Coordinates of C-alpha atoms in Angstrom, one line a residue:
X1 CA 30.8 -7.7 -2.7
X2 CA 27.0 -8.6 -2.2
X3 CA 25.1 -6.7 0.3
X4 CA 21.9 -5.9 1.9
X5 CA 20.6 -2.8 -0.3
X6 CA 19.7 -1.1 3.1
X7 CA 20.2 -1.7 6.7
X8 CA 17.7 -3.6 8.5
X9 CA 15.3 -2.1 10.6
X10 CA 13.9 -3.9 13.3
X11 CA 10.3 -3.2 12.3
X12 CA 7.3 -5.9 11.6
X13 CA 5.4 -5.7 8.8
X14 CA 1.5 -6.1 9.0
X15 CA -0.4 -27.4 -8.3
X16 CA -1.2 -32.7 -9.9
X17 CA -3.1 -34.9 -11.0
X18 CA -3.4 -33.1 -14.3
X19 CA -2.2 -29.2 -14.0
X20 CA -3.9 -27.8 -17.2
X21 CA -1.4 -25.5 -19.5
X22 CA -1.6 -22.1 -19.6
X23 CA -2.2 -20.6 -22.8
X24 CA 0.3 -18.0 -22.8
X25 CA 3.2 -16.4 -20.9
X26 CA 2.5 -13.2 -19.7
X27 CA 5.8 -11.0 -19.7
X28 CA 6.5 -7.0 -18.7
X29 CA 8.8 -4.9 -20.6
X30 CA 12.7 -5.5 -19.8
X31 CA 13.6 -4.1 -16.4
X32 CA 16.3 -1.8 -15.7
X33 CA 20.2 -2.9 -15.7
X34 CA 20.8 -2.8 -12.1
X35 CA 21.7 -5.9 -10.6
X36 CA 18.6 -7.9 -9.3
X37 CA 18.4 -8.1 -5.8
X38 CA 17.9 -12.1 -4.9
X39 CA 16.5 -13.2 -1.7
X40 CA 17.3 -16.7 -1.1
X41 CA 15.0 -18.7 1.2
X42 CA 16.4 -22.0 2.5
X43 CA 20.1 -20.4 2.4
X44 CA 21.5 -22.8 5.0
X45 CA 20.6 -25.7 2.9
X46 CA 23.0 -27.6 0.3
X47 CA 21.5 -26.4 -2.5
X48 CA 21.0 -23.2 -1.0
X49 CA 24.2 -22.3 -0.6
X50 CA 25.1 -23.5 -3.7
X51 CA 22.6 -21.1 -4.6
X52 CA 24.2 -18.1 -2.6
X53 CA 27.7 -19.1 -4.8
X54 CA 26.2 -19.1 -7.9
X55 CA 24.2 -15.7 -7.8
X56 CA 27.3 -13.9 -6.7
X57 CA 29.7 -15.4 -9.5
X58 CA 26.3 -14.6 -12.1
X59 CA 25.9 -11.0 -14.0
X60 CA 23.2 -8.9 -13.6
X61 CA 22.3 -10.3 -10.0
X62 CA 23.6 -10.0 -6.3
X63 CA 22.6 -11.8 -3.1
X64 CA 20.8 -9.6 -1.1
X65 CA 19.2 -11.9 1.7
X66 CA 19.5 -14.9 3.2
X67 CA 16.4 -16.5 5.0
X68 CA 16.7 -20.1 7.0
X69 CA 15.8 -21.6 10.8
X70 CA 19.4 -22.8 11.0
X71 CA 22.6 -20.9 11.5
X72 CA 20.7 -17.6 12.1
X73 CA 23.0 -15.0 12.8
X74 CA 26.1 -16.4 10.5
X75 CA 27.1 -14.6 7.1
X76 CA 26.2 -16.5 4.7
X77 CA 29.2 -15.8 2.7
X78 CA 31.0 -17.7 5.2
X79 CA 28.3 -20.8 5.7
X80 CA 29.8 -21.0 1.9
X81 CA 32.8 -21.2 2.4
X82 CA 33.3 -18.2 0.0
X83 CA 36.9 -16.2 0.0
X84 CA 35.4 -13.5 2.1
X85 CA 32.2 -12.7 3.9
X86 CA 29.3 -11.0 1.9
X87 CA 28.3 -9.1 5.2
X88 CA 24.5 -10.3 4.6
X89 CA 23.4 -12.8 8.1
X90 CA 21.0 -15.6 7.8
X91 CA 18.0 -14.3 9.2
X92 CA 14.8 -16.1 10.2
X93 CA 12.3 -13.7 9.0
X94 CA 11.5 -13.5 5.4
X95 CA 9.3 -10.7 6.2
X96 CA 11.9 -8.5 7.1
X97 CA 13.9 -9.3 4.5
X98 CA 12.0 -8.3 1.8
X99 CA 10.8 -4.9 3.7
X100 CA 14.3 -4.1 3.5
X101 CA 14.8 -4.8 -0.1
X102 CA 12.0 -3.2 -1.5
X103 CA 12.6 0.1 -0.1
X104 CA 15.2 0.1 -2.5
X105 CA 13.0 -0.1 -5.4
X106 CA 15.2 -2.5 -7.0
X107 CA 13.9 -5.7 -9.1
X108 CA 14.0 -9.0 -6.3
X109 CA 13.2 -12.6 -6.8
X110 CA 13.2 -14.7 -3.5
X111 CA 14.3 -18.4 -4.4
X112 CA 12.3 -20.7 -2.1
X113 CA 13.9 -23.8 -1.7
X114 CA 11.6 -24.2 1.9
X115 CA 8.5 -26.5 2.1
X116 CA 5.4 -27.6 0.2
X117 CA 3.5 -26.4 3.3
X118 CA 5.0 -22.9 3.4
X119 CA 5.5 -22.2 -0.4
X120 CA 2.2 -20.8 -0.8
X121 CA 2.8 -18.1 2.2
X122 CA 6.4 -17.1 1.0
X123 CA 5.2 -16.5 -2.4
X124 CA 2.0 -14.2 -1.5
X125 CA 4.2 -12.8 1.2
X126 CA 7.0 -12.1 -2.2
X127 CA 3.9 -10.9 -3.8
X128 CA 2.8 -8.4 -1.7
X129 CA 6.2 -6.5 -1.4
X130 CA 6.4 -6.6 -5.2
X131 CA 9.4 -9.5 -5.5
X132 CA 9.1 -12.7 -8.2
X133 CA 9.4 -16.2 -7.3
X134 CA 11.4 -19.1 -8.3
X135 CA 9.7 -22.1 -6.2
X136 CA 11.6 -25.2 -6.7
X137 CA 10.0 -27.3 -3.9
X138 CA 9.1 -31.2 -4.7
X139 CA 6.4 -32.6 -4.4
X140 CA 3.7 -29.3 -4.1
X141 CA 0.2 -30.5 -4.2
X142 CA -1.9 -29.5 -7.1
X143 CA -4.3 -27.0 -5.2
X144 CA -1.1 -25.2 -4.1
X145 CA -0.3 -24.8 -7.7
X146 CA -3.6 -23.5 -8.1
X147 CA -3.8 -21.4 -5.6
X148 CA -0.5 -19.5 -6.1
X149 CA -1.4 -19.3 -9.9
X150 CA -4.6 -17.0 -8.8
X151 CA -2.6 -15.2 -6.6
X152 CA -0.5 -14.3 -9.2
X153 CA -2.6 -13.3 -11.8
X154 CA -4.8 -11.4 -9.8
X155 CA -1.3 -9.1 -8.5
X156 CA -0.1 -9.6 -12.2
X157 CA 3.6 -10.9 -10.3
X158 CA 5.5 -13.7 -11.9
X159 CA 6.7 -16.3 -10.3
X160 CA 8.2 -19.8 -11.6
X161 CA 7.5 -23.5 -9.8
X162 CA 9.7 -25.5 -11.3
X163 CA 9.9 -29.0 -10.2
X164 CA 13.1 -29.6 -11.9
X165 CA 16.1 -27.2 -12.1
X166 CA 18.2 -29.8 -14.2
X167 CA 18.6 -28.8 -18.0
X168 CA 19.8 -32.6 -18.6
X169 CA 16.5 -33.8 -16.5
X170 CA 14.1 -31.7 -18.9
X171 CA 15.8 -33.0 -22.1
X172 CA 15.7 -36.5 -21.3
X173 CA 12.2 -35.7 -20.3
X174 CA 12.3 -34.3 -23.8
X175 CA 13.8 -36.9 -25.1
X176 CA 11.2 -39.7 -23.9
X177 CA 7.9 -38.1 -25.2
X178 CA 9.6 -38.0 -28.6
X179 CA 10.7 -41.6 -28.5
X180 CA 7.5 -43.0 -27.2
X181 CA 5.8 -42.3 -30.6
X182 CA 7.9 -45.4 -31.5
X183 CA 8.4 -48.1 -29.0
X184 CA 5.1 -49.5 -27.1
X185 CA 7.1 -50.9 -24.3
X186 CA 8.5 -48.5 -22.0
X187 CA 9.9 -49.1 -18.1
X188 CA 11.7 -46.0 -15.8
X189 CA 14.8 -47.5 -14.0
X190 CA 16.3 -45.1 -10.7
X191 CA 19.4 -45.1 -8.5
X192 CA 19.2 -43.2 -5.5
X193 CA 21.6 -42.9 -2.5
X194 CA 18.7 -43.0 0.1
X195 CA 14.9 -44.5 -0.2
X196 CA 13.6 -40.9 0.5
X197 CA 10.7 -39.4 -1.8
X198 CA 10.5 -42.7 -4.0
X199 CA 9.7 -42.9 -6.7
X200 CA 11.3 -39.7 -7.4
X201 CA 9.9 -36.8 -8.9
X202 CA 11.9 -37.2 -11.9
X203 CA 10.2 -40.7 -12.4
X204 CA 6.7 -39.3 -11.6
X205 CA 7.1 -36.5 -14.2
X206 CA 8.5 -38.5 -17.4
X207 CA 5.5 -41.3 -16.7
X208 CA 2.9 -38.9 -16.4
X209 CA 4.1 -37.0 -19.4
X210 CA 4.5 -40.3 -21.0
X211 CA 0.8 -41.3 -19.7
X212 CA -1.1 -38.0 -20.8
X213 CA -0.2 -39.0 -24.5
X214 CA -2.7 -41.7 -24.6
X215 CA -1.0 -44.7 -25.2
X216 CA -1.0 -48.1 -23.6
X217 CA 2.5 -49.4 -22.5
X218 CA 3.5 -52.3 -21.8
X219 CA 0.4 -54.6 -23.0
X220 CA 1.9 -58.0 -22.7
X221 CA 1.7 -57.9 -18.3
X222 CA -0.1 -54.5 -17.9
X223 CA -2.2 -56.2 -15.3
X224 CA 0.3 -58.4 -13.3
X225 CA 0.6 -58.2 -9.6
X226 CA 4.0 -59.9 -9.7
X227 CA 6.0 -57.0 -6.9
X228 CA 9.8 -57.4 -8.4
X229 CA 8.3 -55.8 -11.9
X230 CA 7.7 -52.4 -10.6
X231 CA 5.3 -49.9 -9.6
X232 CA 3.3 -48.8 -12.0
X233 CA 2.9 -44.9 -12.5
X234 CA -0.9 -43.9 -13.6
X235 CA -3.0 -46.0 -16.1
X236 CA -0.9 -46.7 -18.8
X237 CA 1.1 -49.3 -18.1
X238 CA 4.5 -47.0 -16.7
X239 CA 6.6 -49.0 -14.7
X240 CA 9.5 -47.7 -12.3
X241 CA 12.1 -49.7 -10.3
X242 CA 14.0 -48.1 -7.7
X243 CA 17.7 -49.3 -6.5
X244 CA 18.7 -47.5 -3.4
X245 CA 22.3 -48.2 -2.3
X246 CA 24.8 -45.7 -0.2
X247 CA 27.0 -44.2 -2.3
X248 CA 24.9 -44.4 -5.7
X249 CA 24.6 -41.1 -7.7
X250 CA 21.3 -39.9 -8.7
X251 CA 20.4 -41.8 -11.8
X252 CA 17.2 -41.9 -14.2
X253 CA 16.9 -44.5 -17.1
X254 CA 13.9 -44.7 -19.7
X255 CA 14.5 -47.9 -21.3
X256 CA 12.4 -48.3 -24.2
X257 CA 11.8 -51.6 -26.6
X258 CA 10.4 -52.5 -29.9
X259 CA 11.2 -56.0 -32.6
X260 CA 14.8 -56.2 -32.1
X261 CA 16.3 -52.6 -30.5
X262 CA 16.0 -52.1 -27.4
X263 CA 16.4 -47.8 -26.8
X264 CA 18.0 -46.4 -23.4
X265 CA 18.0 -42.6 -22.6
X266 CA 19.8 -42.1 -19.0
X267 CA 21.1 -39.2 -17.0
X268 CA 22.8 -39.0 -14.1
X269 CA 23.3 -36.3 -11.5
X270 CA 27.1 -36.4 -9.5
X271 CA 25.5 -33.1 -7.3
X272 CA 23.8 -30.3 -6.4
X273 CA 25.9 -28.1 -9.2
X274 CA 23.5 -29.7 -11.6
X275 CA 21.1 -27.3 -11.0
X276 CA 22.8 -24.4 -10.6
X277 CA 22.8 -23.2 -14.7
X278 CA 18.7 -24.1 -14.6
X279 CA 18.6 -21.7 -11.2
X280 CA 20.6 -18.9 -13.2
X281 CA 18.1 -19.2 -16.1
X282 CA 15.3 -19.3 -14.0
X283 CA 16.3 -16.1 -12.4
X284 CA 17.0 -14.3 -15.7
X285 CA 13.3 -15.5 -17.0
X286 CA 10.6 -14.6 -13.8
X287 CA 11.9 -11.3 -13.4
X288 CA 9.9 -10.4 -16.9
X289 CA 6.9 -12.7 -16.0
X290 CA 3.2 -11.4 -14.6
X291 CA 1.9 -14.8 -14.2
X292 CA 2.7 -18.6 -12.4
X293 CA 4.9 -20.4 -15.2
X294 CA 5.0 -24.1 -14.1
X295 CA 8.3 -26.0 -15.6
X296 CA 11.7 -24.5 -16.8
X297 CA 11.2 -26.3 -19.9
X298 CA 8.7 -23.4 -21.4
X299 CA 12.0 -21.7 -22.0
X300 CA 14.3 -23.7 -23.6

């Protein structure tokens, strides 16, 4: 059973337009075997406690705080719906949190699944108690990239903003840059459920990775203004069309066409388990970094 490594004491503690690469990955030497100690910020959400299910079914890693606005007071084992309770409450003070953890002196990695405009705080506030971070909050802004990769090269602390958790969203990613050596016509086709956050940050990434390659798509109406063909995404030509309709799953679809093929590369996402095998990676991977990492792709 997952608990808090100590009791609680009630005590308060005083990234694009174009994110340039970093040239290398800074790791430390393996930490111990003990279990890492994850904090989980954002615990009362979906894909938070989705989270808190699949860090207690993973080896090598317990739950050992959960942090959210909602619910406060409720064990979070049974906001989960899990067999029995894990006996950790949902607090409202991340601060707290991870001054009990690190008396223990045990690795921790606080999952933020929060805000863009609290990401940067969580992390330095990680930072300073000597915990990782695995940021997967859409839509950060550039600066705030930049910002937490300073911070953590000046403390030498890893942490990890990934903007996708999917492994199938990262190879079709993959997948695109490799095919778009060969087709010069190229349009990004979505499903979504709800019109929130369109186009999504899925379509966003694969056109600007497709854009940064220097080619020109889509020559033949590059310049229309005609609204049913899209939105195009940067200056090369990228085109995505959204469908929003109740009851659609999450769907991505790079259609690509040259004389006489025409080359489709789609995934689709049924729910938040999806990310759950990229989160458990993720978790495995920061707690040996002592830099910012940006994408989970850099290790697959």
């Amino acid at each position: 059973m997952a608990a808090l490594s100590c009791p609680f004491h009630p005590k308060v503690y005083k990234s694009s337009q174009n994110i340039k690469a970093r040239p290398s990955i800074s790791c430390s030497m393996q930490p111990s075997q003990s279990n890492t100690k994850v904090i989980v910020n954002g615990a009362a959400k979906e894909i938070g406690r989705a989270a808190v299910i699949a860090v207690t079914r993973a080896r090598g890693m317990e739950v050992a705080g959960a942090v959210d606005s909602h619910l406060v007071g409720e064990d979070i084992g049974k906001v989960c719906d899990m067999e029995e309770p894990l006996e950790i409450p949902i607090i409202n003070d991340l601060t707290m949190v991870l001054g009990s953890i690190s008396q223990s002196k045990a690795t921790g990695v606080v999952i933020d699944f929060t805000d863009p405009s609290t990401v940067y705080d969580n992390v330095k506030q990680a930072t300073a108690f000597g915990m990782k971070s695995v940021v997967y909050v859409p839509r950060i802004k550039p600066d705030t990239i930049t910002a937490l990769s300073v911070l953590c090269e000046k403390a030498s602390m890893g942490c990890l903003v990934a903007p996708t958790l999917s492994i199938g969203s990262i190879l079709l990613q993959q997948a695109a840059i490799s095919a778009s050596f060969y087709y010069n016509n190229v349009e990004i086709v979505e499903s979504r459920a709800s019109a929130k956050d369109l186009p999504s940050p899925d379509a966003v990434q694969i056109a600007k990775n497709l854009s940064n390659l220097g080619q020109i798509y889509n020559r033949q109406d590059i310049s229309t203004d005609v609204l049913a063909r899209g939105q195009v995404l940067g200056e090369d030509g990228v085109r995505v069309h959204s469908l929003v309709l109740p009851g659609l799953p999450s769907s991505t679809t790079v259609h690509f066409s040259g004389p006489g093929e025409v080359y489709c590369l789609k995934h689709d996402i049924t729910n938040v388990q999806c990310l759950m095998p990229g989160l458990i990676l993720a978790i495995r991977k920061v707690v040996r970094l002592k830099n910012l990492v940006y994408g989970l792709e850099k290790f697959l």
